[in-house]
Amino acid sequence: MKMHILVASLLSIGMLAISVNTLANEPIQPIKPAKVDNADMVELGKMLFFDPRLSMSGFISCNSCHNLSMGGTDNLPSSIGHKWHQGPINAPTVLNSSMNLAQFWDGRAKDLKEQAGGPIANPGEMGSTHKIAVDVIQSIPQYRTYFEKAFGSDQVDIDRITTAIAAFEDTLVTPGSRFDKWLEGDKKALNQQELEGYALFKNSGCTGCHNGKAVGGALYQKFGVHHPYETKSKVEGRKAVTGKDTDLNVFKVPTLRNIELTYPYFHDGAVTSLEDAVRIMGKVQLDRDFNKKEIDSIVAFLKTLTGVQPEIKLPILPPSNNNTPKPVPF
Amino acid sequence: MKMHILVASLLSIGMLAISVNTLANEPIQPIKPAKVDNADMVELGKMLFFDPRLSMSGFISCNSCHNLSMGGTDNLPSSIGHKWHQGPINAPTVLNSSMNLAQFWDGRAKDLKEQAGGPIANPGEMGSTHKIAVDVIQSIPQYRTYFEKAFGSDQVDIDRITTAIAAFEDTLVTPGSRFDKWLEGDKKALNQQELEGYALFKNSGCTGCHNGKAVGGALYQKFGVHHPYETKSKVEGRKAVTGKDTDLNVFKVPTLRNIELTYPYFHDGAVTSLEDAVRIMGKVQLDRDFNKKEIDSIVAFLKTLTGVQPEIKLPILPPSNNNTPKPVPF
């Protein structure tokens, strides 16, 4: 009996060591639930994220293009902005975006706070100005009460507005995917095809860029390493930020978390099926012609990266009043 | 002691009788919480209500113009539709809309189910067709599972889509306003100014049209009974439905529930302040010049009609797949 327990214990320790060792060697790490330090700040940020009054028209909110019902995206090739302006690039998901080394496809914003200020004042996105956005929010006493709770005083400025939005976005993580369950030791969480897809994903070199907790987002890479990517898009990627010719077509590697939800794919949003996306990535980045079986297995693996979506209680926004600047939709 | 109890009991009975009697004589009745018979149907309807894939662009959902963060409206004079089309009329609130005798300002839809089909196929609103909307939803297996649960089979058609949306909208009621608490016997729920406003609201004749549970919505009335309402709007009201000249400028009386949240006011959305709305209504409908104190008291009363807003957990929409018709935003 004692012998049995001893053997069992040794086996357990051995299995634990293998398990930990395996996980440590994986290029992808599981996502942990968000920790909330300042719940008032997050609640305020959620209200602002859903508030279309941050736009000139009163119609477009952060959630319009980063829709939390749809994987934190708009599922459009490029976004619809103020007066139906066609955006130049595919809207990246807001989910797990706090894990990105920088924000936007070209990394021109260093963090979510800096990012949040961009669309508000972009004439082709929300079409407002920081001054008008501040004037609108400041005019609403109930909002000022939330600022008081979150920041300790009721002052409203663009720095605080974007700080609160970023604090909310920090909570938009998606733990609990089947792949993360597998990483954490539930070996039945993936089926044979999915495991083969993951093995191929690693062996082919995909994890060279798509790694870490977000399965991407941690580095910049040229799109078109082996073959040029055919596109009608005029955007230049990192070159627009650094001015360097070598940064032409260099983009932040997008996260593959929830990739099943964040179609269409690539910076130009030109590819609607995940199968085509995998085939194209294999060719242009790895000079590899995946066959149908390989593509299907990688796609099967990628679909295991869909996590539990953030549970959002729709905020009730405090009403405008006679002092609130009016939206100008037309 | 016995005598005291007897007197107290008689007093209680007397007070109860007075209270019931008072309530019975009030022209406004309190709103009761929604009863849900088919929770699966309501959940499906909520998903469809929030799903922008019912529009041609993939960008506009029912919630875009009947925003449940903003009193079930878009807070714009008239709505923004497909390709930024400017709508001809102010979007009525979806809150408590099940209590309306008919839907739209001109009552051209007999109920919420009929209403829900309108914007989907209106070129200036969601810009799609019923066929495309059905094709989109039908292509998504997870949606078909919800139809199976709600209807007993997984068939998708426009009748079922609009039935489910209407079932969700039936739940969007707002009980618990301070005014309803007062109606239900909490005499401290209203202050002196609010009570004076309510008395004036009744005595002036406002309750001739704005009565019942929804404080409106139960009848049609000419806008401009005593004096014409000055407007740039070209809409004709009921005349567009009945063809009768006598129905020119006749509209469904809007609900005043949550009126603080559903600005701007009137069918043309031309009036942004509640004070102006009350002043104009007094003049054109009642030939009465309310003074500032009177207006302020009526506005104070109207603000007590804001109820507890529906608590909505944002739905997570099932993703499109390779068989789903693609949105055409541009």
XYZ file of C-alpha atoms in Angstrom:
660
model
C 0.000 0.000 0.000
C 2.731 2.455 1.006
C 4.687 1.375 -2.018
C 1.687 2.106 -4.241
C 1.319 5.604 -2.838
C 5.010 6.279 -3.261
C 4.947 5.119 -6.873
C 1.816 7.116 -7.530
C 3.400 10.206 -5.977
C 6.553 9.830 -8.000
C 4.472 9.371 -11.122
C 2.478 12.508 -10.293
C 5.598 14.552 -9.744
C 7.048 13.198 -12.967
C 3.871 14.013 -14.929
C 3.715 17.466 -13.395
C 7.323 18.079 -14.399
C 6.584 16.952 -17.954
C 3.456 19.085 -18.047
C 5.211 22.224 -16.806
C 8.144 21.516 -19.075
C 5.841 21.092 -22.082
C 4.027 24.318 -21.368
C 7.306 26.167 -20.865
C 8.435 24.995 -24.288
C 5.283 26.065 -26.080
C 5.592 29.280 -28.089
C 2.072 30.307 -27.036
C 0.997 31.026 -23.476
C -2.530 30.988 -22.069
C -4.424 34.211 -21.389
C -5.293 35.011 -17.803
C -8.479 36.827 -16.772
C -8.134 40.603 -16.457
C -7.411 42.098 -13.071
C -9.377 45.237 -12.306
C -7.672 47.729 -9.991
C -10.069 50.642 -10.380
C -13.590 49.431 -11.120
C -14.941 52.997 -11.332
C -12.360 53.810 -13.989
C -13.289 50.712 -15.999
C -17.001 51.520 -15.763
C -16.373 55.091 -16.912
C -14.221 53.790 -19.757
C -16.984 51.419 -20.811
C -19.494 54.268 -20.958
C -17.130 56.358 -23.073
C -16.361 53.351 -25.320
C -20.074 53.030 -26.077
C -20.825 56.764 -26.275
C -21.392 57.988 -29.868
C -21.301 61.575 -28.623
C -17.504 61.354 -28.859
C -18.108 61.599 -32.630
C -19.175 64.716 -34.540
C -22.290 62.977 -35.845
C -23.373 61.555 -32.498
C -23.630 58.223 -34.325
C -20.217 56.528 -34.166
C -18.748 55.163 -30.959
C -15.586 53.138 -30.346
C -17.895 50.109 -30.320
C -19.119 50.888 -33.861
C -15.855 49.635 -35.379
C -14.619 47.568 -32.434
C -17.942 45.864 -31.852
C -17.842 43.680 -28.756
C -20.666 41.566 -30.189
C -18.405 40.681 -33.134
C -14.937 39.857 -31.858
C -14.070 43.494 -31.193
C -14.154 44.353 -34.912
C -16.660 45.544 -37.525
C -16.141 42.520 -39.805
C -15.738 44.907 -42.752
C -12.758 45.143 -45.123
C -12.214 48.712 -43.951
C -14.280 50.775 -41.583
C -17.126 53.185 -42.216
C -16.328 56.588 -40.762
C -17.874 60.054 -40.506
C -20.291 60.708 -43.393
C -19.648 57.138 -44.630
C -15.968 57.795 -45.262
C -14.210 54.597 -46.363
C -11.278 53.938 -44.065
C -7.916 52.998 -45.541
C -7.306 49.889 -43.443
C -8.998 46.991 -41.663
C -10.001 47.734 -38.061
C -7.913 45.565 -35.720
C -9.712 43.823 -32.882
C -9.772 45.534 -29.521
C -9.779 42.117 -27.819
C -6.457 41.363 -26.125
C -5.095 44.550 -27.698
C -3.398 45.490 -24.421
C -0.875 42.751 -25.275
C 0.263 44.501 -28.473
C 3.726 46.089 -28.469
C 2.077 49.209 -29.956
C -1.300 50.130 -31.505
C -2.604 50.475 -35.078
C -1.269 48.246 -37.889
C 1.746 50.513 -38.220
C 2.320 50.863 -34.475
C 2.056 54.653 -34.580
C 0.443 54.816 -31.134
C 2.556 53.550 -28.284
C -0.357 52.271 -26.199
C -4.141 52.021 -25.950
C -4.432 55.432 -24.324
C -2.649 57.121 -27.228
C -4.654 55.030 -29.693
C -8.005 56.042 -28.218
C -7.422 59.702 -29.010
C -6.795 59.024 -32.708
C -10.194 58.055 -34.124
C -12.062 60.733 -32.128
C -10.250 63.505 -33.988
C -9.751 61.728 -37.336
C -11.983 63.453 -39.945
C -12.582 60.093 -41.664
C -13.417 58.209 -38.470
C -15.342 59.874 -35.637
C -14.781 63.292 -37.185
C -14.775 65.330 -33.989
C -12.063 67.240 -32.145
C -10.659 66.609 -28.702
C -12.015 69.991 -27.594
C -15.583 69.217 -28.680
C -15.415 65.716 -27.203
C -14.292 67.183 -23.874
C -16.956 69.922 -24.011
C -19.667 67.311 -24.587
C -18.626 65.041 -21.719
C -17.897 67.942 -19.370
C -21.380 69.375 -19.892
C -23.006 66.287 -18.379
C -23.063 66.334 -14.552
C -23.572 62.569 -14.227
C -20.382 62.011 -16.249
C -18.492 64.423 -14.003
C -19.584 62.336 -11.020
C -18.038 59.281 -12.674
C -14.818 61.228 -13.308
C -14.784 62.215 -9.639
C -15.074 58.552 -8.627
C -12.467 57.330 -11.096
C -9.869 60.114 -10.839
C -10.583 61.808 -7.513
C -11.788 65.045 -9.120
C -14.444 65.873 -11.689
C -12.110 67.506 -14.197
C -12.697 66.268 -17.740
C -9.917 66.401 -20.317
C -8.840 64.270 -23.253
C -6.058 62.688 -21.215
C -8.583 61.401 -18.695
C -11.091 60.355 -21.368
C -8.484 58.240 -23.155
C -7.060 56.920 -19.881
C -10.505 55.623 -18.918
C -11.178 54.107 -22.349
C -7.791 52.348 -22.213
C -8.540 51.049 -18.698
C -11.751 49.492 -20.013
C -9.945 48.062 -23.040
C -7.350 46.513 -20.724
C -10.150 44.304 -19.385
C -11.132 43.023 -22.847
C -9.175 39.780 -22.752
C -10.428 36.370 -23.820
C -9.190 33.536 -21.607
C -10.747 30.084 -21.640
C -10.218 29.100 -25.291
C -9.993 25.394 -26.014
C -6.357 25.887 -26.942
C -5.618 27.491 -23.576
C -7.369 24.613 -21.831
C -5.081 22.254 -23.724
C -2.038 24.349 -22.781
C -3.137 24.177 -19.164
C -3.206 20.418 -19.198
C -6.616 19.327 -20.524
C -5.300 17.049 -23.243
C -8.816 16.219 -24.448
C -9.516 19.857 -25.249
C -8.133 19.458 -28.782
C -8.915 16.733 -31.327
C -6.437 15.018 -33.622
C -6.903 17.403 -36.547
C -6.462 20.438 -34.310
C -3.290 18.977 -32.791
C -1.908 18.242 -36.242
C -2.750 21.787 -37.246
C -0.913 23.159 -34.226
C 2.123 20.961 -34.943
C 2.170 22.194 -38.537
C 1.676 25.783 -37.360
C 4.820 25.421 -35.260
C 6.913 23.340 -37.648
C 6.209 25.571 -40.638
C 7.444 28.656 -38.842
C 4.140 30.462 -38.207
C 5.096 30.760 -34.532
C 8.165 32.738 -35.533
C 5.836 35.746 -35.551
C 2.566 34.464 -34.112
C 3.644 33.624 -30.594
C 3.201 34.712 -26.994
C -0.053 35.169 -25.159
C -1.785 36.965 -28.017
C -0.374 34.653 -30.737
C 0.898 37.827 -32.392
C 1.098 41.513 -31.533
C 4.622 41.303 -30.116
C 6.706 42.347 -33.118
C 6.738 43.979 -36.564
C 7.266 41.930 -39.706
C 7.359 42.569 -43.410
C 4.220 41.318 -45.171
C 5.648 39.616 -48.238
C 8.887 38.075 -46.989
C 9.193 35.598 -49.872
C 6.632 36.859 -52.375
C 4.868 40.209 -52.610
C 1.324 40.347 -51.265
C -1.004 41.502 -54.047
C -3.216 44.341 -52.813
C -5.010 47.461 -53.952
C -4.235 49.104 -50.614
C -1.964 52.131 -50.680
C -0.902 52.008 -47.034
C 2.827 51.729 -46.428
C 2.935 50.170 -42.950
C 5.789 51.131 -40.622
C 7.345 53.308 -43.351
C 4.637 55.876 -42.641
C 5.947 56.080 -39.065
C 9.720 55.711 -39.476
C 10.183 57.133 -42.965
C 12.529 54.235 -43.795
C 12.176 52.472 -47.158
C 13.028 49.205 -45.450
C 9.826 49.591 -43.432
C 7.600 49.520 -46.528
C 4.910 46.860 -46.026
C 6.137 46.167 -42.503
C 3.196 45.788 -40.132
C 2.549 44.841 -36.564
C 1.892 41.099 -36.567
C -1.832 40.792 -35.752
C -3.067 38.610 -32.920
C -4.610 35.318 -33.997
C -6.715 35.092 -30.855
C -10.418 34.908 -31.867
C -9.378 34.878 -35.518
C -12.578 33.014 -36.406
C -14.486 36.135 -35.299
C -12.259 38.867 -36.733
C -12.682 38.342 -40.500
C -12.020 39.648 -43.079
C -8.247 39.265 -42.923
C -5.036 41.237 -43.479
C -4.486 44.978 -43.301
C -6.578 45.459 -46.447
C -9.360 43.150 -45.246
C -9.374 41.646 -48.732
C -9.505 37.998 -47.708
C -12.751 36.676 -46.294
C -12.011 33.005 -45.664
C -9.592 31.685 -43.088
C -8.530 28.973 -45.538
C -7.425 31.581 -48.083
C -5.663 33.554 -45.370
C -3.636 30.505 -44.306
C -2.808 29.605 -47.917
C -1.640 33.151 -48.690
C 0.388 33.459 -45.482
C 2.087 30.132 -46.244
C 3.085 31.355 -49.694
C 4.100 34.981 -49.132
C 5.693 34.618 -45.709
C 7.078 31.071 -45.730
C 7.317 30.203 -49.449
C 5.270 27.149 -48.738
C 2.344 25.675 -50.645
C 0.089 24.165 -48.003
C -2.190 21.475 -49.427
C -5.896 21.348 -48.593
C -5.467 18.892 -45.725
C -2.750 21.035 -44.176
C -4.789 24.205 -44.565
C -7.832 22.562 -43.017
C -5.835 21.352 -40.032
C -4.285 24.780 -39.421
C -7.713 26.396 -39.706
C -9.092 23.808 -37.267
C -6.282 24.737 -34.847
C -6.873 28.466 -35.322
C -10.531 28.067 -34.418
C -9.464 26.676 -31.015
C -8.072 30.147 -30.240
C -11.560 31.605 -29.794
C -11.811 32.518 -26.122
C -14.650 33.368 -23.817
C -15.827 36.782 -24.981
C -16.006 39.599 -22.408
C -19.383 39.736 -20.708
C -20.593 43.301 -21.160
C -23.570 44.857 -19.484
C -24.651 47.568 -21.887
C -24.015 50.931 -20.196
C -26.873 53.388 -19.771
C -25.451 56.731 -20.866
C -26.354 59.894 -18.982
C -28.432 62.220 -21.170
C -27.220 65.402 -22.790
C -28.766 68.619 -21.486
C -29.322 72.177 -22.670
C -25.609 72.955 -22.204
C -24.314 69.991 -24.201
C -22.901 70.801 -27.668
C -25.206 69.233 -30.229
C -24.086 66.560 -32.682
C -23.710 67.634 -36.317
C -24.638 64.540 -38.312
C -25.322 66.153 -41.702
C -56.352 48.865 23.225
C -58.935 46.934 21.229
C -60.584 50.187 20.355
C -57.261 51.583 19.137
C -56.697 48.586 16.876
C -60.210 48.855 15.520
C -59.788 52.545 14.766
C -56.387 51.927 13.219
C -57.830 49.144 11.077
C -60.708 51.273 9.914
C -58.290 54.065 9.141
C -56.111 51.685 7.147
C -59.065 50.403 5.181
C -60.138 53.952 4.565
C -56.686 55.032 3.415
C -56.402 51.997 1.166
C -59.753 52.837 -0.380
C -58.658 56.410 -0.960
C -55.335 55.250 -2.381
C -56.932 52.769 -4.796
C -59.543 55.315 -5.685
C -56.906 57.967 -6.355
C -54.931 55.649 -8.577
C -58.062 54.608 -10.458
C -58.781 58.253 -11.186
C -55.310 59.053 -12.472
C -55.032 59.312 -16.255
C -51.631 57.598 -16.150
C -51.027 54.038 -14.973
C -47.766 52.528 -13.747
C -45.711 50.240 -15.991
C -45.313 46.644 -14.900
C -42.162 44.591 -15.524
C -42.213 42.555 -18.730
C -43.302 38.932 -18.572
C -41.195 36.595 -20.671
C -43.010 33.542 -22.039
C -40.334 32.269 -24.404
C -36.854 33.174 -23.167
C -35.188 31.550 -26.187
C -37.265 33.711 -28.522
C -36.324 36.864 -26.597
C -32.634 35.933 -26.638
C -32.768 35.291 -30.390
C -34.579 38.590 -30.887
C -31.918 40.402 -28.893
C -29.169 38.952 -31.094
C -31.008 40.019 -34.241
C -31.702 43.470 -32.763
C -27.950 43.968 -32.286
C -26.862 42.295 -35.536
C -25.671 44.803 -38.192
C -25.629 42.004 -40.763
C -29.344 42.651 -41.229
C -28.182 45.775 -43.107
C -26.568 45.856 -46.549
C -23.462 47.564 -45.172
C -23.016 45.216 -42.227
C -22.769 48.386 -40.123
C -26.305 49.349 -39.075
C -28.365 47.332 -36.592
C -31.741 48.045 -35.017
C -29.740 49.262 -32.024
C -27.941 51.878 -34.159
C -31.046 54.092 -34.244
C -32.882 52.612 -31.254
C -29.841 52.637 -29.006
C -30.580 50.978 -25.681
C -27.776 52.987 -24.074
C -29.638 56.175 -25.011
C -33.312 55.766 -24.208
C -33.940 53.522 -27.212
C -33.250 56.362 -29.664
C -30.275 57.852 -31.549
C -30.729 61.326 -30.047
C -30.477 62.815 -33.545
C -33.062 65.032 -35.300
C -33.444 62.346 -37.956
C -31.577 59.098 -38.351
C -28.461 58.241 -40.328
C -29.165 55.415 -42.761
C -27.364 53.412 -45.431
C -24.510 55.419 -46.984
C -25.285 58.248 -44.527
C -28.756 58.824 -45.936
C -30.601 61.461 -43.935
C -33.885 60.024 -42.701
C -37.087 62.071 -43.068
C -38.238 61.760 -39.466
C -37.106 61.447 -35.864
C -36.574 57.855 -34.687
C -39.169 57.026 -32.017
C -37.974 55.226 -28.912
C -38.254 51.459 -28.845
C -38.798 51.608 -25.074
C -42.387 50.773 -24.120
C -43.226 50.739 -27.835
C -45.292 47.580 -27.391
C -47.876 49.856 -25.764
C -48.388 51.910 -28.942
C -51.644 51.452 -30.854
C -49.525 51.124 -34.011
C -45.913 51.739 -35.037
C -44.057 54.591 -36.799
C -45.150 58.226 -36.355
C -47.874 57.693 -38.935
C -48.964 54.304 -37.595
C -48.353 52.566 -40.909
C -47.259 49.326 -39.217
C -49.877 47.637 -37.099
C -47.436 46.161 -34.590
C -43.768 45.734 -33.698
C -43.405 42.653 -35.886
C -44.577 44.547 -38.957
C -42.441 47.525 -37.993
C -39.259 45.448 -37.693
C -39.384 44.446 -41.342
C -39.531 48.046 -42.564
C -36.061 49.468 -41.865
C -34.267 46.274 -42.994
C -35.548 46.741 -46.548
C -35.701 50.550 -46.623
C -32.980 51.824 -49.013
C -32.425 54.861 -46.790
C -32.216 52.916 -43.531
C -30.598 49.463 -43.397
C -30.621 49.243 -47.189
C -30.925 45.475 -47.492
C -33.711 43.192 -48.697
C -35.657 40.600 -46.761
C -34.174 37.901 -48.997
C -30.577 38.907 -48.299
C -31.273 39.292 -44.585
C -32.738 35.786 -44.482
C -29.844 34.365 -46.538
C -27.314 35.883 -44.136
C -28.968 34.552 -40.976
C -29.779 31.176 -42.522
C -26.146 30.638 -43.501
C -25.033 30.654 -39.878
C -25.515 27.269 -38.132
C -25.393 28.739 -34.628
C -28.288 31.060 -35.535
C -30.281 28.108 -36.879
C -29.828 26.397 -33.506
C -31.374 29.439 -31.840
C -34.299 29.346 -34.305
C -34.778 25.672 -33.483
C -34.947 26.512 -29.771
C -37.273 29.474 -30.233
C -39.626 28.148 -32.933
C -39.260 24.366 -32.774
C -37.558 24.122 -36.177
C -34.490 25.726 -37.671
C -36.270 27.348 -40.608
C -35.279 30.998 -41.075
C -37.630 33.433 -42.799
C -38.453 37.109 -42.448
C -41.630 36.330 -40.529
C -39.628 34.517 -37.866
C -36.858 37.136 -37.836
C -39.347 39.937 -37.191
C -41.352 37.828 -34.728
C -38.208 37.308 -32.648
C -37.175 40.971 -32.807
C -40.685 41.994 -31.701
C -40.568 39.477 -28.844
C -37.350 41.087 -27.614
C -38.812 44.576 -28.030
C -41.846 43.523 -25.986
C -39.474 43.161 -23.016
C -38.123 46.716 -23.355
C -40.335 48.354 -20.771
C -39.251 50.806 -18.097
C -41.043 50.338 -14.791
C -39.809 51.878 -11.559
C -39.894 55.567 -12.459
C -40.334 58.000 -9.587
C -43.722 58.891 -10.987
C -44.820 55.240 -10.928
C -43.601 54.936 -7.353
C -45.775 57.909 -6.501
C -48.742 56.356 -8.348
C -48.178 53.184 -6.369
C -48.443 55.002 -3.084
C -45.000 56.377 -2.233
C -46.100 59.957 -1.703
C -42.528 61.098 -1.016
C -41.421 60.010 -4.472
C -42.286 63.422 -5.954
C -41.387 66.864 -4.640
C -43.638 69.908 -4.568
C -42.533 71.279 -7.936
C -43.039 67.918 -9.624
C -46.519 67.565 -8.108
C -47.413 71.055 -9.269
C -46.137 70.156 -12.709
C -48.278 67.047 -12.773
C -51.356 68.975 -11.637
C -50.760 71.528 -14.382
C -50.137 68.746 -16.901
C -53.574 67.353 -16.071
C -55.459 70.609 -15.678
C -54.126 72.097 -18.902
C -55.332 69.174 -20.956
C -52.022 67.450 -21.753
C -53.458 64.193 -20.453
C -56.161 64.394 -23.111
C -53.594 62.765 -25.396
C -50.709 61.838 -23.128
C -52.367 59.259 -20.928
C -52.361 55.562 -20.159
C -49.379 53.445 -19.203
C -47.102 54.931 -21.851
C -48.279 58.541 -21.296
C -49.027 58.581 -25.013
C -49.013 56.089 -27.874
C -52.721 55.263 -27.550
C -54.229 57.577 -30.166
C -53.621 59.811 -33.176
C -53.865 63.580 -32.935
C -53.335 66.523 -35.222
C -50.103 68.379 -34.469
C -51.212 71.993 -34.599
C -54.730 71.926 -33.156
C -54.830 75.661 -32.377
C -51.831 77.023 -34.261
C -49.768 75.471 -37.036
C -46.446 73.928 -36.019
C -43.640 75.590 -37.970
C -41.411 72.976 -39.562
C -39.177 72.316 -42.545
C -40.289 68.684 -42.544
C -42.249 67.485 -45.563
C -43.837 64.460 -43.916
C -47.638 64.391 -43.951
C -48.394 62.109 -41.008
C -51.464 59.867 -41.201
C -52.404 61.341 -44.576
C -49.611 59.266 -46.097
C -51.409 56.155 -44.817
C -55.089 57.018 -45.236
C -54.908 59.446 -48.152
C -57.350 61.733 -46.364
C -56.674 65.469 -46.310
C -58.055 65.620 -42.786
C -55.162 63.393 -41.715
C -52.525 65.944 -42.764
C -50.173 66.531 -39.809
C -51.961 63.906 -37.765
C -49.445 61.754 -35.895
C -49.414 59.020 -33.324
C -49.091 60.758 -29.958
C -45.587 59.863 -28.761
C -44.967 58.317 -25.362
C -43.588 60.699 -22.767
C -41.986 57.871 -20.789
C -38.214 58.531 -20.553
C -38.708 61.827 -22.377
C -35.575 63.210 -20.676
C -33.582 60.586 -22.608
C -35.315 60.733 -25.991
C -34.393 64.230 -27.201
C -34.572 65.932 -29.649
C -38.345 66.319 -29.791
C -41.244 66.137 -32.249
C -41.479 64.234 -35.534
C -38.916 66.567 -37.092
C -36.546 66.373 -34.120
C -36.166 70.137 -34.401
C -36.505 70.983 -30.719
C -33.644 70.102 -28.420
C -34.783 71.360 -25.027
C -37.667 69.956 -23.048
C -38.586 73.491 -21.971
C -39.079 74.558 -25.590
C -41.028 71.394 -26.312
C -43.455 72.103 -23.468
C -43.803 75.762 -24.479
C -44.556 74.858 -28.094
C -46.991 72.087 -27.181
C -48.842 74.466 -24.887
C -49.198 76.986 -27.687
C -49.962 74.861 -30.746
C -52.072 72.181 -29.065
C -53.734 74.023 -26.187
C -53.512 77.715 -27.196
C -51.899 78.364 -23.895
C -48.847 80.474 -23.036
C -47.154 78.704 -20.175
C -44.919 81.005 -18.153
C -41.423 80.019 -17.108
C -42.472 78.731 -13.685
C -45.191 76.603 -15.263
C -42.842 75.237 -17.901
C -40.219 74.414 -15.300
C -42.734 72.551 -13.168
C -44.053 70.513 -16.105
C -40.478 69.696 -17.143
C -39.713 68.665 -13.562
C -42.748 66.357 -13.660
C -41.765 64.942 -17.064
C -38.328 64.023 -15.736
C -39.998 61.808 -13.114
C -41.189 59.593 -15.988
C -37.692 58.204 -16.544
C -37.883 54.536 -15.608
C -35.350 51.858 -14.856
C -33.723 51.136 -18.201
C -33.684 47.531 -19.441
C -30.594 45.685 -18.277
C -29.027 44.272 -21.430
C -26.195 41.800 -21.576
C -24.544 42.515 -24.906
C -25.120 39.488 -27.150
C -22.154 37.691 -28.671
C -23.097 37.177 -32.321
C -22.192 33.937 -34.070
C -19.622 34.554 -36.813
C -20.308 34.551 -40.534
C -18.694 31.748 -42.497
C -17.665 31.031 -46.079
C -21.318 30.579 -47.089
C -22.559 33.849 -45.614
C -23.380 36.619 -48.126
C -20.860 39.409 -47.605
C -21.844 42.930 -46.581
C -21.579 45.625 -49.253
C -20.637 48.767 -47.341
C -19.337 50.898 -50.226
